[in-house]
Short mmCIF file of C-alpha atoms in Angstrom, two decimals:
data_model
loop_
_atom_site.label_atom_id
_atom_site.label_comp_id
_atom_site.label_asym_id
_atom_site.label_seq_id
_atom_site.Cartn_x
_atom_site.Cartn_y
_atom_site.Cartn_z
CA MET O 171 80.98 -22.42 53.77
CA ILE O 172 79.25 -25.10 55.59
CA SER O 173 78.79 -24.57 59.32
CA ASP O 174 79.35 -27.60 61.59
CA ARG O 175 75.81 -26.91 62.74
CA THR O 176 74.05 -28.01 59.56
CA GLU O 177 73.91 -31.60 60.94
CA SER O 178 70.63 -30.42 62.51
CA SER O 179 69.10 -29.87 59.07
CA GLN O 180 68.08 -33.54 59.05
CA ASP O 181 64.96 -32.37 60.74
CA TRP O 182 63.87 -30.25 57.70
CA ARG O 183 64.71 -29.76 54.00
CA SER O 184 64.14 -27.22 51.36
CA ASP O 185 62.17 -28.43 48.39
CA GLY O 186 62.57 -25.49 46.10
CA THR O 187 59.25 -23.79 46.94
CA GLY O 188 59.64 -23.82 50.73
CA VAL O 189 60.77 -25.79 53.75
CA VAL O 190 59.46 -29.19 54.74
CA LEU O 191 59.62 -30.31 58.38
CA GLN O 192 60.36 -34.03 58.70
CA GLY O 193 58.65 -35.55 61.76
CA SER O 194 57.43 -39.01 62.79
CA GLN O 195 54.07 -40.62 63.22
CA CYS O 196 53.14 -43.32 65.75
CA ALA O 197 51.96 -46.53 64.06
CA ALA O 198 49.58 -47.11 67.07
CA CYS O 199 48.01 -43.80 67.99
CA TYR O 200 48.92 -41.69 64.95
CA THR O 201 50.38 -38.95 67.13
CA VAL O 202 52.83 -36.85 65.07
CA GLY O 203 56.04 -35.76 66.68
CA PHE O 204 58.76 -33.28 65.65
CA PRO O 205 61.71 -33.86 65.38
CA ALA O 206 61.21 -37.39 64.40
CA ALA O 207 61.56 -39.71 67.37
CA GLU O 208 61.97 -43.51 67.71
CA SER O 209 59.03 -43.81 70.20
CA CYS O 210 55.75 -41.97 70.70
CA THR O 211 55.46 -39.34 73.36
CA GLY O 212 51.65 -39.89 73.25
CA CYS O 213 51.37 -43.59 73.99
CA GLY O 214 54.95 -44.83 74.36
CA GLY O 215 54.53 -46.82 71.21
CA GLU O 216 57.91 -48.01 69.80
CA THR O 217 57.00 -48.15 66.09
CA THR O 218 57.08 -44.75 64.26
CA THR O 219 57.32 -43.83 60.60
CA ALA O 220 58.85 -40.86 59.01
CA VAL O 221 56.25 -38.22 57.90
CA ASP O 222 56.50 -34.84 56.38
CA LEU O 223 54.56 -32.15 58.26
CA PRO O 224 52.06 -29.96 56.30
CA THR O 225 53.58 -26.74 55.00
CA GLU O 226 50.85 -24.48 56.20
CA GLY O 227 49.04 -24.18 59.55
CA GLU O 228 47.52 -21.59 62.02
CA LEU O 229 49.44 -19.49 64.52
CA TRP O 230 48.65 -21.05 67.94
CA THR O 231 50.46 -18.55 70.05
CA TRP O 232 53.36 -16.14 69.83
CA THR O 233 55.69 -13.85 71.81
CA THR O 234 58.78 -11.57 71.47
CA GLN O 235 62.50 -12.08 72.12
CA SER O 236 63.57 -8.53 72.80
CA VAL O 237 67.11 -9.14 74.10
CA ARG O 238 69.91 -11.40 72.90
CA PRO O 239 69.33 -14.85 74.48
CA PRO O 240 72.01 -16.34 76.70
CA SER O 241 74.95 -17.90 74.62
CA PRO O 242 75.48 -20.83 74.75
CA PRO O 243 72.99 -22.10 73.72
CA TYR O 244 72.18 -19.18 71.29
CA ALA O 245 74.66 -19.55 68.33
CA GLY O 246 74.46 -15.99 66.87
CA ALA O 247 77.73 -14.19 67.30
CA GLU O 248 76.20 -10.61 67.26
CA SER O 249 76.75 -8.47 70.19
CA ALA O 250 73.91 -7.41 72.53
CA GLU O 251 73.94 -4.01 70.84
CA ASP O 252 73.79 -5.53 67.34
CA PHE O 253 70.94 -7.94 68.22
CA SER O 254 67.81 -7.67 66.40
CA PRO O 255 64.66 -8.68 68.36
CA TYR O 256 62.55 -11.33 66.80
CA LEU O 257 59.21 -13.10 67.35
CA VAL O 258 58.63 -16.78 68.07
CA GLY O 259 55.50 -18.80 68.00
CA TYR O 260 53.79 -22.11 67.71
CA VAL O 261 52.01 -23.17 64.48
CA ALA O 262 49.30 -25.81 64.62
CA PHE O 263 49.20 -28.18 61.78
CA GLU O 264 46.20 -30.20 60.49
CA SER O 265 47.58 -33.40 62.16
CA GLY O 266 47.16 -31.63 65.55
CA VAL O 267 50.85 -31.07 66.13
CA CYS O 268 52.08 -27.63 67.10
CA VAL O 269 55.68 -26.79 66.25
CA GLU O 270 57.73 -23.98 67.71
CA GLY O 271 59.70 -21.66 65.58
CA ARG O 272 60.89 -18.11 64.83
CA LEU O 273 58.30 -15.94 62.97
CA ALA O 274 59.37 -14.23 59.89
CA GLU O 275 58.01 -11.12 58.03
CA VAL O 276 55.99 -10.02 60.95
CA GLU O 277 55.91 -7.18 63.55
CA PRO O 278 54.71 -7.52 67.17
CA GLY O 279 51.48 -5.53 66.38
CA GLY O 280 50.86 -7.27 63.08
CA VAL O 281 50.33 -10.81 64.10
CA ARG O 282 47.38 -12.67 65.70
CA ILE O 283 46.61 -16.03 66.94
CA GLY O 284 44.73 -18.01 64.15
CA ASP O 285 46.79 -16.34 61.34
CA ARG O 286 47.58 -18.70 58.39
CA MET O 287 51.38 -19.35 58.35
CA HIS O 288 53.75 -21.26 56.03
CA ILE O 289 57.24 -22.31 56.52
CA VAL O 290 60.15 -20.38 55.13
CA PRO O 291 63.97 -20.59 55.41
CA VAL O 292 65.68 -17.74 57.32
CA GLU O 293 69.19 -16.72 57.99
CA TYR O 294 69.01 -15.41 61.52
CA SER O 295 72.59 -14.51 62.33
CA THR O 296 76.30 -15.48 61.59
CA ASP O 297 78.51 -17.66 63.75
CA SER O 298 81.83 -16.40 65.20
CA GLN O 299 83.54 -17.18 61.75
CA GLY O 300 80.99 -15.06 59.91
CA ALA O 301 79.13 -17.97 58.32
CA PRO O 302 75.38 -17.62 58.03
CA LEU O 303 73.25 -19.51 60.48
CA SER O 304 69.95 -20.67 59.04
CA THR O 305 66.80 -22.27 60.34
CA PHE O 306 63.07 -22.56 59.48
CA ALA O 307 60.58 -19.88 60.32
CA PHE O 308 56.93 -19.31 59.99
CA ALA O 309 55.68 -16.45 57.77
CA PRO O 310 52.03 -15.13 57.25
CA THR O 311 50.66 -16.79 54.20
CA SER O 312 48.84 -13.70 52.87
CA ALA O 313 47.15 -10.58 54.22
CA GLU O 314 43.87 -11.39 52.53
CA VAL O 315 43.64 -14.87 54.00
CA THR O 316 44.69 -13.84 57.59
CA ARG O 317 41.99 -11.07 57.92
CA MET V 143 50.51 -44.69 109.35
CA THR V 144 51.40 -41.57 111.25
CA GLY V 145 50.59 -38.12 110.16
CA VAL V 146 53.36 -35.68 109.56
CA SER V 147 53.69 -32.17 110.94
CA ILE V 148 55.95 -29.16 110.62
CA ALA V 149 58.49 -29.13 113.57
CA GLY V 150 60.46 -26.05 112.63
CA ILE V 151 61.19 -23.62 109.85
CA GLY V 152 64.23 -21.47 108.97
CA ILE V 153 65.09 -19.04 106.19
CA THR V 154 67.64 -16.58 104.98
CA GLU V 155 67.24 -13.26 103.29
CA PHE V 156 66.43 -13.69 99.56
CA GLY V 157 68.03 -11.76 96.66
CA ARG V 158 71.78 -11.06 96.87
CA ASN V 159 72.92 -12.61 100.02
CA PRO V 160 76.53 -11.66 101.25
CA ARG V 161 76.96 -15.13 102.91
CA SER V 162 78.56 -18.07 100.98
CA VAL V 163 76.09 -20.57 99.78
CA PRO V 164 76.89 -23.30 102.41
CA LYS V 165 76.58 -20.68 105.14
CA MET V 166 73.23 -19.50 103.86
CA ALA V 167 71.90 -23.04 103.98
CA VAL V 168 73.43 -23.79 107.40
CA HIS V 169 71.90 -20.67 108.63
CA ALA V 170 68.48 -21.81 107.42
CA VAL V 171 68.91 -25.23 109.05
CA ARG V 172 69.98 -23.80 112.39
CA GLY V 173 66.99 -21.49 112.24
CA ALA V 174 64.77 -24.44 111.72
CA LEU V 175 66.38 -26.31 114.57
CA ALA V 176 66.04 -23.52 116.91
CA ASP V 177 62.38 -22.90 115.87
CA ALA V 178 61.73 -26.70 116.60
CA GLY V 179 63.66 -26.57 119.87
CA ALA V 180 65.91 -29.32 118.57
CA GLU V 181 69.47 -30.25 118.08
CA TRP V 182 71.10 -31.32 114.84
CA SER V 183 71.85 -34.74 116.54
CA ASP V 184 68.14 -35.19 116.84
CA VAL V 185 67.73 -35.24 113.00
CA HIS V 186 67.81 -38.71 111.59
CA PHE V 187 66.96 -38.13 107.96
CA ALA V 188 67.76 -35.30 105.52
CA ALA V 189 66.91 -34.46 101.93
CA GLY V 190 68.03 -31.33 100.02
CA GLY V 191 68.74 -29.93 96.75
CA SER V 192 70.20 -26.99 94.70
CA HIS V 193 70.59 -26.25 91.02
CA SER V 194 73.75 -24.06 91.14
CA GLY V 195 74.73 -24.15 94.80
CA GLY V 196 76.65 -27.48 94.90
CA HIS V 197 75.67 -30.81 96.41
CA ALA V 198 73.28 -30.43 99.27
CA ASP V 199 74.92 -33.09 101.38
CA ASN V 200 77.99 -30.77 101.67
CA LEU V 201 76.01 -29.26 104.51
CA LEU V 202 76.93 -32.28 106.60
CA GLY V 203 80.31 -30.92 107.09
CA PRO V 204 79.51 -27.68 108.93
CA LEU V 205 76.34 -29.18 110.53
CA GLY V 206 78.07 -32.18 111.86
CA LEU V 207 78.85 -35.71 110.38
CA THR V 208 76.27 -37.51 112.39
CA GLY V 209 76.11 -40.34 109.79
CA ILE V 210 72.47 -39.92 108.96
CA PRO V 211 71.04 -40.75 105.44
CA PHE V 212 71.14 -37.61 103.24
CA MET V 213 69.25 -37.70 99.90
CA ASN V 214 70.41 -35.23 97.31
CA VAL V 215 67.43 -34.34 95.07
CA PHE V 216 66.93 -32.24 92.07
CA ASN V 217 63.60 -31.61 90.35
CA GLY V 218 63.71 -28.11 88.83
CA CYS V 219 61.59 -25.62 90.58
CA ALA V 220 59.91 -28.45 92.50
CA THR V 221 63.31 -29.36 94.20
CA GLY V 222 62.26 -28.18 97.58
CA ALA V 223 58.96 -29.96 97.33
CA SER V 224 60.72 -33.11 96.41
CA ALA V 225 63.08 -32.75 99.42
CA LEU V 226 59.94 -32.33 101.57
CA LEU V 227 58.32 -35.45 99.99
CA ALA V 228 61.46 -37.49 100.87
CA ALA V 229 61.51 -36.28 104.39
CA SER V 230 57.82 -36.70 104.84
CA ASN V 231 58.03 -40.31 103.62
CA ALA V 232 60.92 -41.02 106.13
CA ILE V 233 58.67 -39.89 108.88
CA ARG V 234 55.63 -41.84 107.65
CA ALA V 235 57.74 -44.94 107.25
CA GLY V 236 58.95 -44.63 110.77
CA GLU V 237 62.69 -44.15 109.73
CA ALA V 238 63.11 -40.87 111.62
CA ARG V 239 61.32 -38.93 114.33
CA LEU V 240 62.73 -35.66 113.05
CA ALA V 241 63.60 -35.17 109.26
CA LEU V 242 65.10 -32.15 107.43
CA ALA V 243 64.13 -30.86 104.08
CA VAL V 244 66.56 -28.12 102.75
CA GLY V 245 66.78 -26.15 99.56
CA PHE V 246 69.14 -23.39 98.55
CA ASP V 247 70.56 -21.67 95.56
CA ARG V 248 72.69 -19.05 94.06
CA HIS V 249 72.46 -18.01 90.39
CA ALA V 250 74.29 -15.72 88.10
CA ARG V 251 72.54 -12.46 87.09
CA GLY V 252 70.25 -12.64 84.11
CA SER V 253 68.27 -15.52 82.70
CA PHE V 254 69.24 -19.11 82.80
CA ALA V 255 71.38 -20.64 80.05
CA PRO V 256 70.19 -24.20 79.55
CA ARG V 257 71.87 -26.76 77.20
CA PRO V 258 69.75 -28.56 74.62
CA ARG V 259 71.61 -31.91 75.12
CA ASP V 260 70.76 -31.92 78.89
CA ARG V 261 67.08 -31.96 77.84
CA GLY V 262 67.40 -34.44 74.95
CA LEU V 263 66.74 -31.61 72.48
CA PRO V 264 68.54 -31.03 69.08
CA GLU V 265 71.37 -28.45 69.10
CA TRP V 266 69.58 -26.38 66.46
CA TYR V 267 66.81 -25.57 69.07
CA GLY V 268 69.24 -23.75 71.24
CA ASP V 269 71.32 -22.37 68.35
CA ALA V 270 68.36 -20.56 66.84
CA GLY V 271 67.32 -18.82 70.05
CA LEU V 272 64.31 -20.82 70.92
CA MET V 273 65.47 -22.38 74.26
CA VAL V 274 64.48 -19.45 76.33
CA THR V 275 62.17 -19.93 79.32
CA THR V 276 60.77 -16.41 79.12
CA GLN V 277 59.35 -17.27 75.63
CA PHE V 278 57.39 -20.11 77.03
CA PHE V 279 55.77 -17.99 79.74
CA GLY V 280 55.02 -15.13 77.21
CA MET V 281 53.49 -17.66 74.82
CA LYS V 282 51.45 -19.49 77.42
CA ILE V 283 49.79 -16.33 78.85
CA GLN V 284 49.39 -14.78 75.33
CA ARG V 285 47.19 -17.64 74.30
CA TYR V 286 45.43 -17.88 77.70
CA LEU V 287 44.42 -14.25 77.78
CA GLU V 288 42.89 -14.49 74.35
CA GLN V 289 41.23 -17.90 74.89
CA HIS V 290 39.68 -17.02 78.18
CA ASP V 291 39.01 -13.31 77.38
CA VAL V 292 41.14 -11.95 80.31
CA ASP V 293 42.46 -8.43 79.99
CA ARG V 294 46.30 -7.98 80.01
CA SER V 295 45.94 -5.35 82.71
CA VAL V 296 45.72 -8.16 85.32
CA LEU V 297 49.38 -8.91 84.74
CA ALA V 298 50.66 -5.36 86.11
CA ARG V 299 48.07 -5.81 88.93
CA VAL V 300 49.58 -9.22 89.94
CA SER V 301 53.14 -7.84 90.10
CA ALA V 302 52.09 -4.77 91.96
CA LYS V 303 50.54 -7.04 94.62
CA ALA V 304 53.81 -9.05 94.91
CA PHE V 305 55.81 -5.91 95.58
CA ARG V 306 53.24 -4.64 98.06
CA ASN V 307 53.18 -7.90 100.00
CA ALA V 308 56.91 -8.09 100.05
CA GLU V 309 57.23 -4.58 101.55
CA HIS V 310 56.20 -6.24 104.84
CA ASN V 311 58.53 -9.26 104.36
CA PRO V 312 62.00 -8.51 105.85
CA ASN V 313 63.47 -11.59 103.83
CA ALA V 314 62.18 -10.46 100.42
CA TRP V 315 64.41 -9.04 97.69
CA ARG V 316 62.13 -6.42 96.00
CA ARG V 317 60.48 -4.57 98.79
CA THR V 318 59.62 -1.23 97.11
CA PRO V 319 56.06 -0.95 95.77
CA VAL V 320 55.95 -0.22 92.04
CA ARG V 321 53.00 1.51 90.29
CA GLU V 322 51.07 -0.66 87.87
CA SER V 323 51.70 1.98 85.06
CA GLU V 324 55.51 1.59 85.60
CA ILE V 325 55.21 -2.26 85.57
CA ALA V 326 53.24 -2.16 82.35
CA GLY V 327 55.50 0.32 80.75
CA SER V 328 58.79 -1.39 81.70
CA MET V 329 60.75 -3.10 78.99
CA MET V 330 58.77 -5.70 77.00
CA VAL V 331 60.63 -9.10 77.52
CA ALA V 332 58.24 -11.67 76.16
CA ASP V 333 55.00 -10.08 74.92
CA PRO V 334 52.72 -9.48 76.94
CA LEU V 335 55.17 -9.94 79.81
CA THR V 336 57.46 -7.00 80.80
CA LYS V 337 60.53 -6.93 82.88
CA TYR V 338 58.71 -6.36 86.15
CA MET V 339 56.33 -9.16 85.37
CA PHE V 340 59.19 -11.76 85.65
CA CYS V 341 61.05 -12.98 88.68
CA SER V 342 64.78 -13.02 88.57
CA PRO V 343 67.21 -15.83 89.45
CA GLY V 344 68.64 -15.05 92.93
CA ASP V 345 69.91 -16.40 96.23
CA GLY V 346 68.10 -17.94 99.06
CA ALA V 347 67.94 -20.93 101.46
CA VAL V 348 65.14 -22.46 103.39
CA ALA V 349 64.95 -25.37 105.77
CA VAL V 350 61.86 -27.31 107.06
CA LEU V 351 61.98 -29.87 109.92
CA LEU V 352 59.25 -32.52 109.93
CA CYS V 353 58.07 -34.70 112.72
CA ARG V 354 55.45 -37.22 113.49
CA ALA V 355 52.02 -35.52 114.18
CA ASP V 356 51.94 -37.01 117.69
CA ASP V 357 55.20 -35.25 118.37
CA ALA V 358 54.05 -31.86 116.94
CA HIS V 359 53.16 -30.25 120.27
CA ARG V 360 56.68 -30.99 121.56
CA HIS V 361 58.03 -28.60 118.93
CA SER V 362 55.39 -25.88 118.52
CA SER V 363 52.36 -24.52 120.51
CA THR V 364 50.55 -23.92 117.25
CA PRO V 365 51.36 -26.99 115.16
CA VAL V 366 50.89 -27.05 111.43
CA HIS V 367 50.21 -30.39 109.77
CA ILE V 368 50.85 -31.66 106.20
CA ARG V 369 47.39 -32.73 104.85
CA SER V 370 48.72 -33.96 101.59
CA LEU V 371 51.75 -33.76 99.43
CA THR V 372 51.66 -34.67 95.67
CA HIS V 373 53.97 -34.62 92.83
CA ARG V 374 53.05 -35.04 89.17
CA THR V 375 54.77 -35.05 85.84
CA ARG V 376 53.23 -33.87 82.43
CA ARG V 377 50.74 -36.06 80.48
CA PRO V 378 50.58 -35.99 76.61
CA GLY V 379 49.04 -32.74 75.27
CA SER V 380 50.25 -30.47 78.06
CA PHE V 381 51.95 -27.24 76.93
CA GLU V 382 55.47 -27.15 78.59
CA VAL V 383 58.62 -25.20 78.42
CA PHE V 384 61.35 -26.49 76.00
CA SER V 385 59.01 -28.26 73.59
CA PRO V 386 60.08 -28.05 69.93
CA ALA V 387 56.63 -29.46 69.09
CA PHE V 388 53.61 -31.00 70.95
CA SER V 389 50.01 -32.00 70.26
CA PRO V 390 47.78 -29.92 72.50
CA VAL V 391 44.99 -31.45 74.38
CA GLU V 392 42.64 -28.77 75.87
CA GLY V 393 42.46 -28.86 79.70
CA VAL V 394 45.52 -31.06 80.22
CA SER V 395 47.83 -29.44 82.80
CA VAL V 396 50.38 -30.97 85.22
CA SER V 397 49.44 -28.36 87.89
CA ALA V 398 45.80 -29.32 87.66
CA ASP V 399 46.71 -33.02 88.04
CA ALA V 400 48.90 -32.37 91.01
CA ALA V 401 46.36 -30.04 92.74
CA SER V 402 43.42 -32.45 92.19
CA ALA V 403 45.44 -35.24 93.70
CA ALA V 404 46.42 -33.04 96.63
CA PHE V 405 42.77 -32.10 97.34
CA GLU V 406 41.64 -35.73 96.98
CA ALA V 407 44.38 -36.96 99.39
CA ALA V 408 43.47 -34.25 101.90
CA GLY V 409 39.79 -34.97 101.62
CA ILE V 410 38.99 -31.26 101.00
CA GLY V 411 38.23 -29.01 98.14
CA PRO V 412 39.51 -25.72 96.73
CA GLY V 413 36.72 -23.85 98.69
CA ASP V 414 38.42 -24.91 101.95
CA ILE V 415 41.71 -23.13 101.12
CA ASP V 416 42.21 -19.83 103.03
CA LEU V 417 45.45 -18.71 101.34
CA ALA V 418 47.61 -20.04 98.52
CA GLN V 419 51.27 -19.81 97.41
CA LEU V 420 51.26 -20.32 93.62
CA GLN V 421 54.28 -20.63 91.36
CA ASP V 422 54.69 -17.13 89.89
CA THR V 423 57.71 -17.31 87.75
CA ASP V 424 55.90 -14.48 85.99
CA SER V 425 52.67 -12.75 86.69
CA GLY V 426 50.89 -14.57 84.00
CA ALA V 427 51.77 -17.87 85.59
CA GLU V 428 50.06 -16.74 88.82
CA VAL V 429 46.83 -15.85 86.87
CA ILE V 430 46.84 -19.27 85.04
CA HIS V 431 47.65 -21.24 88.10
CA MET V 432 44.76 -19.80 90.04
CA ALA V 433 42.51 -21.66 87.71
CA GLU V 434 44.63 -24.76 87.04
CA VAL V 435 44.78 -25.51 90.84
CA GLY V 436 41.03 -25.06 91.02
CA LEU V 437 40.75 -21.81 93.05
CA CYS V 438 38.57 -20.30 90.32
CA GLU V 439 37.22 -20.98 86.85
CA HIS V 440 39.29 -20.20 83.76
CA GLY V 441 38.54 -16.61 82.78
CA GLU V 442 37.24 -15.66 86.21
CA GLN V 443 40.59 -14.23 87.27
CA GLU V 444 40.12 -10.78 85.91
CA ARG V 445 37.14 -10.12 88.11
CA LEU V 446 38.69 -11.74 91.26
CA ILE V 447 41.98 -9.85 90.92
CA PHE V 448 40.35 -6.43 90.29
CA ASP V 449 37.99 -7.14 93.19
CA GLY V 450 41.00 -7.65 95.38
CA ALA V 451 40.33 -11.35 96.17
CA THR V 452 43.90 -12.27 96.02
CA GLU V 453 45.20 -9.40 98.18
CA LEU V 454 46.18 -10.02 101.76
CA THR V 455 42.67 -8.72 102.75
CA GLY V 456 40.87 -10.72 100.03
CA GLN V 457 38.92 -13.93 100.23
CA ILE V 458 41.84 -16.09 98.89
CA PRO V 459 45.18 -14.28 99.32
CA VAL V 460 47.75 -15.43 96.93
CA ASN V 461 51.58 -15.28 97.36
CA THR V 462 51.40 -13.57 100.65
CA ASP V 463 55.16 -13.02 101.01
CA GLY V 464 55.49 -11.54 97.59
CA GLY V 465 56.08 -14.88 95.79
CA CYS V 466 58.98 -15.46 93.28
CA LEU V 467 58.15 -12.11 91.69
CA ALA V 468 59.51 -10.33 94.85
CA ASN V 469 61.77 -12.86 96.46
CA GLY V 470 63.48 -13.97 93.20
CA GLU V 471 63.95 -17.54 92.17
CA PRO V 472 66.61 -19.59 93.77
CA ILE V 473 65.48 -22.80 92.13
CA GLY V 474 66.40 -25.05 95.05
CA ALA V 475 64.72 -22.92 97.66
CA SER V 476 61.46 -21.47 96.24
CA ALA V 477 59.16 -24.35 97.05
CA LEU V 478 60.23 -24.44 100.67
CA ARG V 479 59.91 -20.66 100.84
CA GLN V 480 56.27 -21.17 100.05
CA ILE V 481 55.99 -23.70 102.95
CA HIS V 482 57.77 -21.37 105.28
CA GLU V 483 55.37 -18.56 104.44
CA SER V 484 52.30 -20.70 104.84
CA VAL V 485 53.50 -21.88 108.19
CA LEU V 486 53.93 -18.45 109.42
CA GLN V 487 50.44 -17.60 108.18
CA LEU V 488 48.83 -20.58 109.79
CA ARG V 489 50.59 -20.00 113.08
CA GLY V 490 49.40 -16.47 112.92
CA THR V 491 52.86 -14.96 113.09
CA ALA V 492 53.31 -13.34 109.76
CA GLY V 493 53.38 -9.79 111.25
CA VAL V 494 52.06 -6.95 109.06
CA ARG V 495 51.24 -9.23 106.23
CA GLN V 496 49.25 -11.72 108.40
CA VAL V 497 46.02 -12.90 106.74
CA ARG V 498 43.15 -12.00 109.11
CA ASN V 499 40.61 -14.29 110.71
CA GLY V 500 42.95 -17.04 111.60
CA PRO V 501 43.62 -19.02 108.34
CA GLN V 502 43.28 -22.74 108.80
CA THR V 503 44.41 -24.30 105.50
CA ALA V 504 47.02 -23.22 102.88
CA LEU V 505 47.73 -24.66 99.43
CA ASN V 506 51.30 -24.42 98.09
CA HIS V 507 52.00 -25.07 94.40
CA VAL V 508 55.13 -25.26 92.37
CA TYR V 509 55.53 -25.78 88.59
CA GLY V 510 58.83 -26.35 86.75
CA ALA V 511 60.66 -27.56 83.69
CA PRO V 512 60.25 -29.89 81.88
CA GLY V 513 56.64 -30.16 83.01
CA LEU V 514 56.29 -31.19 86.72
CA SER V 515 54.26 -29.86 89.57
CA ALA V 516 54.00 -30.45 93.31
CA CYS V 517 51.23 -29.32 95.59
CA THR V 518 51.33 -29.40 99.41
CA ILE V 519 48.28 -28.73 101.55
CA LEU V 520 48.96 -27.55 105.08
CA SER V 521 46.51 -27.02 107.92
CA ARG V 522 46.40 -25.96 111.50
#
């Protein structure tokens, strides 16, 4: 069943091995933006081209979401009692852009700024019809690399 | 061009106010008129704003339809500062001898529920549970503490100060002192920030009347003057709330931009400030803003806070009325609440919480979504 919310997935795609975020890059100052935008937030340039973001980066900061966010905008249909806390963070990619997303496969005590992270798909909840809601998330690349 | 001074101030109780929203706002305006020794018919320009309390110019009904220009403004947490800027400009331009800035609000319990499309953001950002203001504040201070080697224990200390200061503020919402251990041990909302380290949306209304500096003595025996009033919006590279992505540039901060412009316009420096009201949506924000506005170096906060420098008795008291942490955050009102408190302090009429040795100069700073800041410097 396809949720009416999958229109948003134009901002990323699954390529078999993981998730690729689809941003844009300014033709004038090379600033990378995500989601893709028609003009550059760095310099106001009006020419941008589509660019795939790298699939790995470093955790720039993080925090926790311990209670169910206000809905709307949150789309998950679970009750406050059934809500599962999650982590969010920004991952810095080589181009200099930091992207915000949920963190996957981590606990509050087990994550540190600077950890290597890669992008994975996650099903974070279901909508009111029971259809899965999915998005991208950042997961630690490996324990050996991060310590 | 004429200077601009404070003619009068008025305020309601913050928190949960039994009055209707218009009655709260009218109460604040009448308080300011009484303080200025003026009548509503003397006011020839007004500006006001509210996030959830309706159009500000609805106040013209109960106050009197005098036909004056009334500018509705909304600028997030800087709404009151924007109303003040509009009123100040009307005085400077000679369009009014007495101008009103008013801000008020009433919010539902719990955190705000913003909509992605209102901010030009994709729907998936809200759907996935990323459009939550508390997350931004948690993430900003999380990185800041690590980057500048500041211990997280400062966060409980800042909240404890807010509640202690508010104990002596009859208009504050949370007036019961809370132990630091209880603050640190309360529910974790957005690591490292716990429940008692966040302000709550609430009710409140504040009115400020402005006049020409050469009229100031007609309204007050201890006039307070606006030395500078600056607004800025974010530059590229600034870390802001509701940003699916951004490219960080070290040191770029809209609060730093607004504050340095305010100091330059006033012709003074951070060392000349005797007390400060800083945006404290959360206790981490107060810590960060201390350095961003120039009151200290980055990383110096831990020593200053544990030495008591920001207490009422310290060298640079911060949020002397309990700030947003103890007064709550009625978005339209908070910036003018800061002005109200600084005016009381500069007049020397702040009662038990009066800063000693006759403070001469106060810095007022607000910060809000989607990356804007306003700074107002007041002096005796």
